[in-house]
Tab-separated table of C-alpha atoms in Angstrom:
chain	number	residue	atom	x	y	z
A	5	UNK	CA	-54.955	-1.249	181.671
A	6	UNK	CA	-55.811	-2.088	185.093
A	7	UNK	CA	-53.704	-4.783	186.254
A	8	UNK	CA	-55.649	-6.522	188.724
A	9	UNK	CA	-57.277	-8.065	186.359
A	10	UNK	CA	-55.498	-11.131	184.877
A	11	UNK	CA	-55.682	-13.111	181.608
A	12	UNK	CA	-58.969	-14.108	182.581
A	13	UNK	CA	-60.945	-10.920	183.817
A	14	UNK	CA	-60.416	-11.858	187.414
A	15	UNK	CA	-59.096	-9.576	190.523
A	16	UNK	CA	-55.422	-9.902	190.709
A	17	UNK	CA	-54.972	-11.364	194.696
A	18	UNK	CA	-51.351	-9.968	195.495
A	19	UNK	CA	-48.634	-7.685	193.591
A	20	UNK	CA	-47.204	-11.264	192.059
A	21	UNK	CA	-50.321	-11.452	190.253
A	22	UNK	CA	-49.622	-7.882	188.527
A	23	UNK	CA	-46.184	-9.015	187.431
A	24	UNK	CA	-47.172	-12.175	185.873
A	25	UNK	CA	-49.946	-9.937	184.039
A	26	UNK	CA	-47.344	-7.080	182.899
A	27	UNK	CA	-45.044	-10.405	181.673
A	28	UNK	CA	-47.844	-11.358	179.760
A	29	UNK	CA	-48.669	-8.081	178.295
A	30	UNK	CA	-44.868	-7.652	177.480
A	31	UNK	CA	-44.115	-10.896	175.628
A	32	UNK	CA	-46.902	-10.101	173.477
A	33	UNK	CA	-45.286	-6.914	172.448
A	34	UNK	CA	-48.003	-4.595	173.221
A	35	UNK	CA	-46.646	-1.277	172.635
A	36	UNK	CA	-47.978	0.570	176.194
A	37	UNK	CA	-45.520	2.972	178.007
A	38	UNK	CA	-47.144	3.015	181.445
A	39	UNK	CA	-50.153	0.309	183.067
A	40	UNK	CA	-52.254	1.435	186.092
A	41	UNK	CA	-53.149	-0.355	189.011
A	42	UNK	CA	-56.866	0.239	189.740
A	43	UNK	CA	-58.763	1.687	192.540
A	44	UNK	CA	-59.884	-2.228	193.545
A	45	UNK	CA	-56.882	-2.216	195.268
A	46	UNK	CA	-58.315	0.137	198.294
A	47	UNK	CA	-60.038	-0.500	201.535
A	48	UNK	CA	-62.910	2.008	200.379
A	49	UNK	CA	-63.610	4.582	197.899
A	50	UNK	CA	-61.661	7.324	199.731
A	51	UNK	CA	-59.379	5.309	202.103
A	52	UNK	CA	-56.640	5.638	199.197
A	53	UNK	CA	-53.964	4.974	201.449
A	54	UNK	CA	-55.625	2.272	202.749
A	55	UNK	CA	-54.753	-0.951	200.253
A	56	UNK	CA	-56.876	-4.245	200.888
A	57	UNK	CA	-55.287	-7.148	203.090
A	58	UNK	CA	-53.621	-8.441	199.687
A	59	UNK	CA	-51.846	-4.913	199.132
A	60	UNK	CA	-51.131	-4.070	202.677
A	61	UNK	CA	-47.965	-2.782	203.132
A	62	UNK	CA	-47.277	-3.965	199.074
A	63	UNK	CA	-47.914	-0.948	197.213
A	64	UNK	CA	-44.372	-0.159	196.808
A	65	UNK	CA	-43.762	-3.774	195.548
A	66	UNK	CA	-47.281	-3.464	193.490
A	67	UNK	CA	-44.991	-0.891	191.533
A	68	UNK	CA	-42.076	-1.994	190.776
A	69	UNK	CA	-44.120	-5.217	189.647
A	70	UNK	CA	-44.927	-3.258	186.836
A	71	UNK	CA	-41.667	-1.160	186.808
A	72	UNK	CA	-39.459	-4.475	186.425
A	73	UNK	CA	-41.213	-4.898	182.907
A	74	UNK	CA	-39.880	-1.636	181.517
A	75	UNK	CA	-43.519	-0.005	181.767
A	76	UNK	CA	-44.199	3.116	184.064
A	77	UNK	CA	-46.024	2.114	187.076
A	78	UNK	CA	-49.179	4.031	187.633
A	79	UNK	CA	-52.355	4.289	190.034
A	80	UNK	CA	-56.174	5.185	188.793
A	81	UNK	CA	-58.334	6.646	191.222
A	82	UNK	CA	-60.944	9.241	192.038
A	83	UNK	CA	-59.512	11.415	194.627
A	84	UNK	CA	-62.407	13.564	195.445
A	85	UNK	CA	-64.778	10.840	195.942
A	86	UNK	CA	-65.379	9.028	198.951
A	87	UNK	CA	-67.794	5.958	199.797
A	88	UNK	CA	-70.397	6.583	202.956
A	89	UNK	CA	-68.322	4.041	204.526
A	90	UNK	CA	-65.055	4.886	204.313
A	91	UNK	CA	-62.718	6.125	207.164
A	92	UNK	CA	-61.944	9.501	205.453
A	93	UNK	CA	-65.801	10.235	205.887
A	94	UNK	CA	-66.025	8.842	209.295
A	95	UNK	CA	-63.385	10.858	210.431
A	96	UNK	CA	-64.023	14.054	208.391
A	97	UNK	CA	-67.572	14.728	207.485
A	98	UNK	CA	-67.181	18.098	207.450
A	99	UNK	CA	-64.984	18.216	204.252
A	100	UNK	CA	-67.515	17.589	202.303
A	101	UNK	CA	-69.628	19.383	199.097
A	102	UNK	CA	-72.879	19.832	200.989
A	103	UNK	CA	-76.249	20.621	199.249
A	104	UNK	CA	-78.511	23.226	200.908
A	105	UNK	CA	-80.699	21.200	203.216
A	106	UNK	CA	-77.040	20.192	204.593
A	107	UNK	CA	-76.464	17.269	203.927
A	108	UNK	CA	-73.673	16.220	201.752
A	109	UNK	CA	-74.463	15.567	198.055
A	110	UNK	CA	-74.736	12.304	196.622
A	111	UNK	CA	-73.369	10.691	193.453
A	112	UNK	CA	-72.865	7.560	192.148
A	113	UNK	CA	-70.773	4.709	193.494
A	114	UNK	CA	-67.673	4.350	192.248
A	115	UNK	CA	-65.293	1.258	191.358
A	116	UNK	CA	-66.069	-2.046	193.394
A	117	UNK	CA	-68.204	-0.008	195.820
A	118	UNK	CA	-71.747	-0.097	196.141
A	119	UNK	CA	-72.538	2.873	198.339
A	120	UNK	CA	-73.209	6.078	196.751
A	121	UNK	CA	-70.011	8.521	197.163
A	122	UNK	CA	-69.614	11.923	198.797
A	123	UNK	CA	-67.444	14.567	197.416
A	124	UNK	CA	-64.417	15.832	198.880
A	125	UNK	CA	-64.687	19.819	198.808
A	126	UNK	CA	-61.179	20.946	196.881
A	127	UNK	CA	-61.546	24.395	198.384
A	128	UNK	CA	-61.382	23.338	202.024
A	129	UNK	CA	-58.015	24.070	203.202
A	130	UNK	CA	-57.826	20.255	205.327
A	131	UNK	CA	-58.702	18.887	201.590
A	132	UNK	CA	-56.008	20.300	200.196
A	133	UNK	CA	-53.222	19.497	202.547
A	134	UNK	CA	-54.641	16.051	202.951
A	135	UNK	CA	-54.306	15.667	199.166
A	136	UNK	CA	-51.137	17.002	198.715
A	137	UNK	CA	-49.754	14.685	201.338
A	138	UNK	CA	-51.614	11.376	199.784
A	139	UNK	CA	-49.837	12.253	196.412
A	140	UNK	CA	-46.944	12.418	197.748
A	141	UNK	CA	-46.396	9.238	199.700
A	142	UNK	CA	-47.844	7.609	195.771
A	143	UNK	CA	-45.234	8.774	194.675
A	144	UNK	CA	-42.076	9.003	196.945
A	145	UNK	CA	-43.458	6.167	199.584
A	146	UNK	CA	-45.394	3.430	197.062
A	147	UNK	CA	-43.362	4.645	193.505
A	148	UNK	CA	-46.052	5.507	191.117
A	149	UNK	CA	-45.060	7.661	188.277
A	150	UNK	CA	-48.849	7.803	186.068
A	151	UNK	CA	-51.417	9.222	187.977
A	152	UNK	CA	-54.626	8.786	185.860
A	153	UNK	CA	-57.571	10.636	188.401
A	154	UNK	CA	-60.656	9.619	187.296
A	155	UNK	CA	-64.505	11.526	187.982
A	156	UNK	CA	-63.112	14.327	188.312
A	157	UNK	CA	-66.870	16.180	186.810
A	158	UNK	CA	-68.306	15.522	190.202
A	159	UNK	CA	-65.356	18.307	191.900
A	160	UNK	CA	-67.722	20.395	190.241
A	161	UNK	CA	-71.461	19.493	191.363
A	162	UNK	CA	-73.480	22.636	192.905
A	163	UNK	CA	-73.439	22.715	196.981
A	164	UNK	CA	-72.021	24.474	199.548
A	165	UNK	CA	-68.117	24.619	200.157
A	166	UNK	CA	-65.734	26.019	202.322
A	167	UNK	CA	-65.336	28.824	199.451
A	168	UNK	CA	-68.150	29.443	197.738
A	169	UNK	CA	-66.975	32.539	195.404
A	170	UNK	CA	-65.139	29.510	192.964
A	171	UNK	CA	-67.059	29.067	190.167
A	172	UNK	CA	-66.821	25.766	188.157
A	173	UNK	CA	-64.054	26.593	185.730
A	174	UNK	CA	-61.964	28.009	188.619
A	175	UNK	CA	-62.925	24.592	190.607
A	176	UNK	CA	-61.495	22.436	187.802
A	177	UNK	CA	-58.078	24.784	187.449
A	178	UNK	CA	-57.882	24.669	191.302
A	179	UNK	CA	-57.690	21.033	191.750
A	180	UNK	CA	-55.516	20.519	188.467
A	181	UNK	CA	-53.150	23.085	189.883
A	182	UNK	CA	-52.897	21.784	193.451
A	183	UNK	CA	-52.233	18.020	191.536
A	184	UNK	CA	-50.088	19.123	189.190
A	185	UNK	CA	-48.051	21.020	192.086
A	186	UNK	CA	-48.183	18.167	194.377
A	187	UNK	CA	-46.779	15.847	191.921
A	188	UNK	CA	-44.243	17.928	190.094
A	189	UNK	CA	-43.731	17.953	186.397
A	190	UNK	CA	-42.095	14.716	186.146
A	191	UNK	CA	-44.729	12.294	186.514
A	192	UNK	CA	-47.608	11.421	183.846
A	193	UNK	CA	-50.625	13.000	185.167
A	194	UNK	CA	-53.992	12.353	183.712
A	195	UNK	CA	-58.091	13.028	183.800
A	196	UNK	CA	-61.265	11.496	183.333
A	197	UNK	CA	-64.548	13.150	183.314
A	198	UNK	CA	-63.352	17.084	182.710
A	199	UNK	CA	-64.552	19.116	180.133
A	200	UNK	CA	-62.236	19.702	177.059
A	201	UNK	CA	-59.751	22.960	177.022
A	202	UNK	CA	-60.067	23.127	181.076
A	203	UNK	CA	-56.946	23.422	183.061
A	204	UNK	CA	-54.504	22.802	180.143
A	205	UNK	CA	-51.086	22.399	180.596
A	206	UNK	CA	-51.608	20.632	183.489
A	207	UNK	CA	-53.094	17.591	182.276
């Protein structure tokens, strides 16, 4: 469930909002074991760490909204995509999957954004230290404990990277083991948009 959507379908305006909805969701003895806040929360597809004037400087309290009604908190978000407007592609244009007339390939928007998204190359080196250190202030900094990663098929489009000997098994393995290591083995760590029987027991 994403919880900032209320009772009535619309966007949940500050963490109080997510409480009220867990409450809700609790007294009506749903059986759920973790709820995820949703990638609306965000400045931009991309700017992860970057929460929306009602979440600034709240994502720690947006968790333990959900934490104080016995769930596990959790975030859902597509960490390799990034909108054509967000800071991370401002600032960093050359981390990403590029096609061969070089320009970086395309895919479709993602969550409240309208721009098509770019995709964050998992083999560049920069990447992968600037994912391992968003995952870790998720989780040590904000307090998420589910980490559901979502569109996770597009890590694997055809373009140029940084590396190009990975194939697109190896590219799927890579980013599940660089999560999964990130994270450590005592968090809930999900996927959207693989292919069955890739990277098990990591997932």
């Amino acid at each position: 469930r994403d919880l900032r959507r209320g009772d009535a379908g619309g966007e949940a305006a500050a963490p109080d909002a997510l409480r009220n909805a867990a409450a809700a969701v609790k007294a009506a003895r749903i059986s759920v074991e973790w709820y995820a806040l949703g990638p609306g929360y965000a400045s931009a597809t991309g700017d992860w760490l970057a929460p929306v004037d009602s979440f600034r400087d709240k994502m720690g309290q947006a968790a333990r909204s959900i934490g104080e009604q016995a769930f596990v908190p959790g975030i859902r978000f597509a960490p390799l995509l990034a909108s054509k407007r967000s800071e991370l592609v401002i600032e960093h244009r050359d981390w990403l999957v590029r096609a061969g007339n070089g320009k970086p390939v395309s895919r479709p928007s993602y969550g409240r954004d309208r721009d098509d998204c770019w995709i964050l190359d998992i083999t560049h080196p920069q990447v992968q230290n600037h994912l391992r250190k968003m995952l870790a202030i998720m989780r040590d900094q904000w307090g998420f404990r589910a980490f559901v990663m979502e569109r996770l098929d597009d890590l694997a489009v055809p373009g140029h990277r940084h590396d190009n000997r990975i194939g697109p098994g190896a590219l799927f393995d890579h980013a599940a083991g660089l999560m999964r290591e990130a994270l450590g083995n005592r968090v809930y760590l999900a996927a959207s948009g693989i292919p069955l029987q890739i990277s098990t027991g990591q997932w």
